Amino acid sequence: MTIVVDSNLVVALALPLPYDALAVQAFSLWSRQGEWLIAPLLFEYELTSLVRKGVALRQLREERALPVLHQLQQSGVETIAPTPELHRLALRLAERVGQSKAYDAQYLALASRENAPFWTADRRLARAAQSAGLAWVHWIGELTTDHYPL
């Protein structure tokens, strides 16, 4: 099965975040089950930004930034190049979930096109998407036996 993953989940594999144990559990499970993990190309830029943020917030020492970024880039998430259709879909989905920007909607668009679940640590995004009828959007806190046999 294909799963779209948010960059905030991947960065939790290396930085101390409130949901890091859930992220590790999810990636372990997805790996065991042979899931194909994908993200929009934007993911690569977000990883770099999140690692830098980790340094700025003192969650990560400066000298560890490059090795951690390399580790995260090897997490097994394949990035998918955008297409004009994906951008148009992202614009529509951003409107649908009430977002003023379309960054998160790039993930939603990819998941919609691939008919795949999208997992995120952004609870507000997940709630907005679910309220807009996008039942395939999941917050990492929902990872239970309802979704996967843990």
JSON list of C-alpha atoms in Angstrom, two decimals:
[
{"chain": "A", "resi": 1, "resn": "MET", "atom": "CA", "xyz": [0.00, 0.00, 0.00]},
{"chain": "A", "resi": 2, "resn": "THR", "atom": "CA", "xyz": [1.08, 3.57, -0.61]},
{"chain": "A", "resi": 3, "resn": "ILE", "atom": "CA", "xyz": [1.22, 6.01, 2.30]},
{"chain": "A", "resi": 4, "resn": "VAL", "atom": "CA", "xyz": [1.88, 9.74, 2.05]},
{"chain": "A", "resi": 5, "resn": "VAL", "atom": "CA", "xyz": [3.87, 10.98, 5.05]},
{"chain": "A", "resi": 6, "resn": "ASP", "atom": "CA", "xyz": [4.39, 14.50, 6.31]},
{"chain": "A", "resi": 7, "resn": "SER", "atom": "CA", "xyz": [7.90, 15.80, 6.92]},
{"chain": "A", "resi": 8, "resn": "ASN", "atom": "CA", "xyz": [7.01, 16.47, 10.56]},
{"chain": "A", "resi": 9, "resn": "LEU", "atom": "CA", "xyz": [6.74, 12.70, 11.12]},
{"chain": "A", "resi": 10, "resn": "VAL", "atom": "CA", "xyz": [10.09, 11.95, 9.54]},
{"chain": "A", "resi": 11, "resn": "VAL", "atom": "CA", "xyz": [11.94, 14.62, 11.52]},
{"chain": "A", "resi": 12, "resn": "ALA", "atom": "CA", "xyz": [10.55, 13.04, 14.70]},
{"chain": "A", "resi": 13, "resn": "LEU", "atom": "CA", "xyz": [12.72, 10.01, 13.94]},
{"chain": "A", "resi": 14, "resn": "ALA", "atom": "CA", "xyz": [15.75, 12.09, 14.91]},
{"chain": "A", "resi": 15, "resn": "LEU", "atom": "CA", "xyz": [14.59, 15.01, 17.06]},
{"chain": "A", "resi": 16, "resn": "PRO", "atom": "CA", "xyz": [12.92, 14.98, 20.47]},
{"chain": "A", "resi": 17, "resn": "LEU", "atom": "CA", "xyz": [9.32, 15.88, 19.71]},
{"chain": "A", "resi": 18, "resn": "PRO", "atom": "CA", "xyz": [6.12, 15.14, 21.65]},
{"chain": "A", "resi": 19, "resn": "TYR", "atom": "CA", "xyz": [5.12, 12.48, 19.13]},
{"chain": "A", "resi": 20, "resn": "ASP", "atom": "CA", "xyz": [8.53, 10.95, 18.39]},
{"chain": "A", "resi": 21, "resn": "ALA", "atom": "CA", "xyz": [7.68, 7.55, 19.91]},
{"chain": "A", "resi": 22, "resn": "LEU", "atom": "CA", "xyz": [4.54, 7.33, 17.76]},
{"chain": "A", "resi": 23, "resn": "ALA", "atom": "CA", "xyz": [6.52, 8.29, 14.66]},
{"chain": "A", "resi": 24, "resn": "VAL", "atom": "CA", "xyz": [9.13, 5.59, 15.35]},
{"chain": "A", "resi": 25, "resn": "GLN", "atom": "CA", "xyz": [6.34, 3.06, 15.92]},
{"chain": "A", "resi": 26, "resn": "ALA", "atom": "CA", "xyz": [4.58, 4.06, 12.69]},
{"chain": "A", "resi": 27, "resn": "PHE", "atom": "CA", "xyz": [7.73, 3.87, 10.56]},
{"chain": "A", "resi": 28, "resn": "SER", "atom": "CA", "xyz": [8.68, 0.53, 12.07]},
{"chain": "A", "resi": 29, "resn": "LEU", "atom": "CA", "xyz": [5.23, -0.82, 11.32]},
{"chain": "A", "resi": 30, "resn": "TRP", "atom": "CA", "xyz": [5.17, 0.57, 7.79]},
{"chain": "A", "resi": 31, "resn": "SER", "atom": "CA", "xyz": [8.61, -0.89, 7.13]},
{"chain": "A", "resi": 32, "resn": "ARG", "atom": "CA", "xyz": [7.60, -4.35, 8.37]},
{"chain": "A", "resi": 33, "resn": "GLN", "atom": "CA", "xyz": [4.51, -4.24, 6.18]},
{"chain": "A", "resi": 34, "resn": "GLY", "atom": "CA", "xyz": [6.46, -3.13, 3.11]},
{"chain": "A", "resi": 35, "resn": "GLU", "atom": "CA", "xyz": [4.49, 0.08, 2.64]},
{"chain": "A", "resi": 36, "resn": "TRP", "atom": "CA", "xyz": [5.58, 2.48, -0.12]},
{"chain": "A", "resi": 37, "resn": "LEU", "atom": "CA", "xyz": [6.15, 5.83, 1.61]},
{"chain": "A", "resi": 38, "resn": "ILE", "atom": "CA", "xyz": [5.93, 8.92, -0.56]},
{"chain": "A", "resi": 39, "resn": "ALA", "atom": "CA", "xyz": [5.81, 12.68, -0.20]},
{"chain": "A", "resi": 40, "resn": "PRO", "atom": "CA", "xyz": [5.74, 15.66, -2.54]},
{"chain": "A", "resi": 41, "resn": "LEU", "atom": "CA", "xyz": [9.09, 17.15, -3.56]},
{"chain": "A", "resi": 42, "resn": "LEU", "atom": "CA", "xyz": [8.44, 19.94, -1.04]},
{"chain": "A", "resi": 43, "resn": "PHE", "atom": "CA", "xyz": [9.26, 17.32, 1.62]},
{"chain": "A", "resi": 44, "resn": "GLU", "atom": "CA", "xyz": [13.00, 17.62, 0.89]},
{"chain": "A", "resi": 45, "resn": "TYR", "atom": "CA", "xyz": [13.00, 21.36, 1.56]},
{"chain": "A", "resi": 46, "resn": "GLU", "atom": "CA", "xyz": [10.92, 20.94, 4.68]},
{"chain": "A", "resi": 47, "resn": "LEU", "atom": "CA", "xyz": [13.32, 18.35, 6.12]},
{"chain": "A", "resi": 48, "resn": "THR", "atom": "CA", "xyz": [16.21, 20.80, 5.77]},
{"chain": "A", "resi": 49, "resn": "SER", "atom": "CA", "xyz": [14.17, 23.57, 7.34]},
{"chain": "A", "resi": 50, "resn": "LEU", "atom": "CA", "xyz": [13.02, 21.38, 10.24]},
{"chain": "A", "resi": 51, "resn": "VAL", "atom": "CA", "xyz": [16.58, 20.24, 10.98]},
{"chain": "A", "resi": 52, "resn": "ARG", "atom": "CA", "xyz": [17.69, 23.88, 11.03]},
{"chain": "A", "resi": 53, "resn": "LYS", "atom": "CA", "xyz": [14.76, 24.71, 13.33]},
{"chain": "A", "resi": 54, "resn": "GLY", "atom": "CA", "xyz": [15.88, 21.88, 15.62]},
{"chain": "A", "resi": 55, "resn": "VAL", "atom": "CA", "xyz": [19.32, 23.50, 15.88]},
{"chain": "A", "resi": 56, "resn": "ALA", "atom": "CA", "xyz": [17.78, 26.93, 16.55]},
{"chain": "A", "resi": 57, "resn": "LEU", "atom": "CA", "xyz": [15.56, 25.46, 19.29]},
{"chain": "A", "resi": 58, "resn": "ARG", "atom": "CA", "xyz": [18.56, 23.60, 20.77]},
{"chain": "A", "resi": 59, "resn": "GLN", "atom": "CA", "xyz": [16.98, 20.21, 20.13]},
{"chain": "A", "resi": 60, "resn": "LEU", "atom": "CA", "xyz": [20.01, 19.34, 18.03]},
{"chain": "A", "resi": 61, "resn": "ARG", "atom": "CA", "xyz": [23.66, 20.39, 18.23]},
{"chain": "A", "resi": 62, "resn": "GLU", "atom": "CA", "xyz": [24.94, 22.26, 15.17]},
{"chain": "A", "resi": 63, "resn": "GLU", "atom": "CA", "xyz": [27.60, 19.63, 14.43]},
{"chain": "A", "resi": 64, "resn": "ARG", "atom": "CA", "xyz": [24.88, 16.96, 14.27]},
{"chain": "A", "resi": 65, "resn": "ALA", "atom": "CA", "xyz": [22.72, 18.84, 11.73]},
{"chain": "A", "resi": 66, "resn": "LEU", "atom": "CA", "xyz": [24.32, 17.45, 8.57]},
{"chain": "A", "resi": 67, "resn": "PRO", "atom": "CA", "xyz": [24.50, 13.82, 9.76]},
{"chain": "A", "resi": 68, "resn": "VAL", "atom": "CA", "xyz": [20.90, 14.00, 10.97]},
{"chain": "A", "resi": 69, "resn": "LEU", "atom": "CA", "xyz": [19.74, 15.52, 7.69]},
{"chain": "A", "resi": 70, "resn": "HIS", "atom": "CA", "xyz": [21.51, 12.72, 5.82]},
{"chain": "A", "resi": 71, "resn": "GLN", "atom": "CA", "xyz": [19.88, 10.12, 8.09]},
{"chain": "A", "resi": 72, "resn": "LEU", "atom": "CA", "xyz": [16.43, 11.61, 7.47]},
{"chain": "A", "resi": 73, "resn": "GLN", "atom": "CA", "xyz": [17.03, 11.73, 3.73]},
{"chain": "A", "resi": 74, "resn": "GLN", "atom": "CA", "xyz": [17.64, 7.98, 3.92]},
{"chain": "A", "resi": 75, "resn": "SER", "atom": "CA", "xyz": [14.35, 7.31, 5.73]},
{"chain": "A", "resi": 76, "resn": "GLY", "atom": "CA", "xyz": [12.87, 5.50, 2.74]},
{"chain": "A", "resi": 77, "resn": "VAL", "atom": "CA", "xyz": [10.40, 8.20, 1.74]},
{"chain": "A", "resi": 78, "resn": "GLU", "atom": "CA", "xyz": [10.34, 8.65, -2.03]},
{"chain": "A", "resi": 79, "resn": "THR", "atom": "CA", "xyz": [9.69, 12.17, -3.23]},
{"chain": "A", "resi": 80, "resn": "ILE", "atom": "CA", "xyz": [7.31, 12.68, -6.12]},
{"chain": "A", "resi": 81, "resn": "ALA", "atom": "CA", "xyz": [7.79, 15.55, -8.54]},
{"chain": "A", "resi": 82, "resn": "PRO", "atom": "CA", "xyz": [4.88, 17.94, -8.91]},
{"chain": "A", "resi": 83, "resn": "THR", "atom": "CA", "xyz": [2.75, 18.19, -12.00]},
{"chain": "A", "resi": 84, "resn": "PRO", "atom": "CA", "xyz": [0.47, 21.01, -13.12]},
{"chain": "A", "resi": 85, "resn": "GLU", "atom": "CA", "xyz": [-2.51, 18.82, -12.18]},
{"chain": "A", "resi": 86, "resn": "LEU", "atom": "CA", "xyz": [-1.16, 18.26, -8.66]},
{"chain": "A", "resi": 87, "resn": "HIS", "atom": "CA", "xyz": [-0.70, 22.00, -8.20]},
{"chain": "A", "resi": 88, "resn": "ARG", "atom": "CA", "xyz": [-4.26, 22.67, -9.33]},
{"chain": "A", "resi": 89, "resn": "LEU", "atom": "CA", "xyz": [-5.57, 19.97, -7.00]},
{"chain": "A", "resi": 90, "resn": "ALA", "atom": "CA", "xyz": [-3.49, 21.40, -4.13]},
{"chain": "A", "resi": 91, "resn": "LEU", "atom": "CA", "xyz": [-5.03, 24.82, -4.73]},
{"chain": "A", "resi": 92, "resn": "ARG", "atom": "CA", "xyz": [-8.53, 23.36, -4.59]},
{"chain": "A", "resi": 93, "resn": "LEU", "atom": "CA", "xyz": [-7.76, 21.29, -1.49]},
{"chain": "A", "resi": 94, "resn": "ALA", "atom": "CA", "xyz": [-6.20, 24.27, 0.31]},
{"chain": "A", "resi": 95, "resn": "GLU", "atom": "CA", "xyz": [-9.47, 26.12, -0.25]},
{"chain": "A", "resi": 96, "resn": "ARG", "atom": "CA", "xyz": [-11.50, 23.12, 0.86]},
{"chain": "A", "resi": 97, "resn": "VAL", "atom": "CA", "xyz": [-9.66, 22.76, 4.18]},
{"chain": "A", "resi": 98, "resn": "GLY", "atom": "CA", "xyz": [-9.54, 26.52, 4.77]},
{"chain": "A", "resi": 99, "resn": "GLN", "atom": "CA", "xyz": [-5.83, 27.16, 4.35]},
{"chain": "A", "resi": 100, "resn": "SER", "atom": "CA", "xyz": [-4.43, 30.46, 3.14]},
{"chain": "A", "resi": 101, "resn": "LYS", "atom": "CA", "xyz": [-1.31, 28.70, 1.78]},
{"chain": "A", "resi": 102, "resn": "ALA", "atom": "CA", "xyz": [-1.02, 25.55, -0.28]},
{"chain": "A", "resi": 103, "resn": "TYR", "atom": "CA", "xyz": [2.08, 23.91, 1.20]},
{"chain": "A", "resi": 104, "resn": "ASP", "atom": "CA", "xyz": [0.24, 21.30, 3.27]},
{"chain": "A", "resi": 105, "resn": "ALA", "atom": "CA", "xyz": [-2.23, 20.88, 0.43]},
{"chain": "A", "resi": 106, "resn": "GLN", "atom": "CA", "xyz": [0.61, 19.51, -1.73]},
{"chain": "A", "resi": 107, "resn": "TYR", "atom": "CA", "xyz": [0.61, 16.47, 0.56]},
{"chain": "A", "resi": 108, "resn": "LEU", "atom": "CA", "xyz": [-3.17, 16.27, 0.40]},
{"chain": "A", "resi": 109, "resn": "ALA", "atom": "CA", "xyz": [-3.12, 16.48, -3.39]},
{"chain": "A", "resi": 110, "resn": "LEU", "atom": "CA", "xyz": [-0.57, 13.69, -3.70]},
{"chain": "A", "resi": 111, "resn": "ALA", "atom": "CA", "xyz": [-2.53, 11.47, -1.32]},
{"chain": "A", "resi": 112, "resn": "SER", "atom": "CA", "xyz": [-5.74, 12.20, -3.21]},
{"chain": "A", "resi": 113, "resn": "ARG", "atom": "CA", "xyz": [-4.17, 11.40, -6.57]},
{"chain": "A", "resi": 114, "resn": "GLU", "atom": "CA", "xyz": [-2.59, 8.19, -5.27]},
{"chain": "A", "resi": 115, "resn": "ASN", "atom": "CA", "xyz": [-5.75, 7.18, -3.38]},
{"chain": "A", "resi": 116, "resn": "ALA", "atom": "CA", "xyz": [-3.51, 6.80, -0.33]},
{"chain": "A", "resi": 117, "resn": "PRO", "atom": "CA", "xyz": [-3.79, 7.69, 3.34]},
{"chain": "A", "resi": 118, "resn": "PHE", "atom": "CA", "xyz": [-1.88, 10.76, 4.50]},
{"chain": "A", "resi": 119, "resn": "TRP", "atom": "CA", "xyz": [-0.31, 10.72, 7.96]},
{"chain": "A", "resi": 120, "resn": "THR", "atom": "CA", "xyz": [0.76, 13.92, 9.73]},
{"chain": "A", "resi": 121, "resn": "ALA", "atom": "CA", "xyz": [1.74, 15.18, 13.17]},
{"chain": "A", "resi": 122, "resn": "ASP", "atom": "CA", "xyz": [-0.21, 18.37, 12.46]},
{"chain": "A", "resi": 123, "resn": "ARG", "atom": "CA", "xyz": [-3.38, 17.80, 14.45]},
{"chain": "A", "resi": 124, "resn": "ARG", "atom": "CA", "xyz": [-5.00, 21.02, 13.22]},
{"chain": "A", "resi": 125, "resn": "LEU", "atom": "CA", "xyz": [-4.44, 20.05, 9.58]},
{"chain": "A", "resi": 126, "resn": "ALA", "atom": "CA", "xyz": [-5.81, 16.55, 10.18]},
{"chain": "A", "resi": 127, "resn": "ARG", "atom": "CA", "xyz": [-8.91, 17.91, 11.90]},
{"chain": "A", "resi": 128, "resn": "ALA", "atom": "CA", "xyz": [-9.56, 20.50, 9.19]},
{"chain": "A", "resi": 129, "resn": "ALA", "atom": "CA", "xyz": [-9.13, 17.89, 6.46]},
{"chain": "A", "resi": 130, "resn": "GLN", "atom": "CA", "xyz": [-11.36, 15.36, 8.21]},
{"chain": "A", "resi": 131, "resn": "SER", "atom": "CA", "xyz": [-13.99, 18.05, 8.78]},
{"chain": "A", "resi": 132, "resn": "ALA", "atom": "CA", "xyz": [-13.85, 18.78, 5.05]},
{"chain": "A", "resi": 133, "resn": "GLY", "atom": "CA", "xyz": [-14.63, 15.13, 4.30]},
{"chain": "A", "resi": 134, "resn": "LEU", "atom": "CA", "xyz": [-11.08, 13.91, 3.68]},
{"chain": "A", "resi": 135, "resn": "ALA", "atom": "CA", "xyz": [-11.35, 10.77, 5.79]},
{"chain": "A", "resi": 136, "resn": "TRP", "atom": "CA", "xyz": [-8.00, 9.48, 4.50]},
{"chain": "A", "resi": 137, "resn": "VAL", "atom": "CA", "xyz": [-6.08, 12.16, 6.42]},
{"chain": "A", "resi": 138, "resn": "HIS", "atom": "CA", "xyz": [-4.80, 10.93, 9.78]},
{"chain": "A", "resi": 139, "resn": "TRP", "atom": "CA", "xyz": [-3.12, 12.51, 12.78]},
{"chain": "A", "resi": 140, "resn": "ILE", "atom": "CA", "xyz": [-0.30, 10.39, 14.21]},
{"chain": "A", "resi": 141, "resn": "GLY", "atom": "CA", "xyz": [-2.16, 10.24, 17.52]},
{"chain": "A", "resi": 142, "resn": "GLU", "atom": "CA", "xyz": [-4.79, 8.11, 15.76]},
{"chain": "A", "resi": 143, "resn": "LEU", "atom": "CA", "xyz": [-2.30, 5.30, 15.13]},
{"chain": "A", "resi": 144, "resn": "THR", "atom": "CA", "xyz": [-4.10, 2.44, 16.84]},
{"chain": "A", "resi": 145, "resn": "THR", "atom": "CA", "xyz": [-5.29, -1.03, 16.08]},
{"chain": "A", "resi": 146, "resn": "ASP", "atom": "CA", "xyz": [-8.18, 0.62, 14.19]},
{"chain": "A", "resi": 147, "resn": "HIS", "atom": "CA", "xyz": [-5.67, 1.49, 11.47]},
{"chain": "A", "resi": 148, "resn": "TYR", "atom": "CA", "xyz": [-2.99, -1.14, 11.98]},
{"chain": "A", "resi": 149, "resn": "PRO", "atom": "CA", "xyz": [-2.51, -4.17, 14.20]},
{"chain": "A", "resi": 150, "resn": "LEU", "atom": "CA", "xyz": [0.04, -2.84, 16.68]}
]
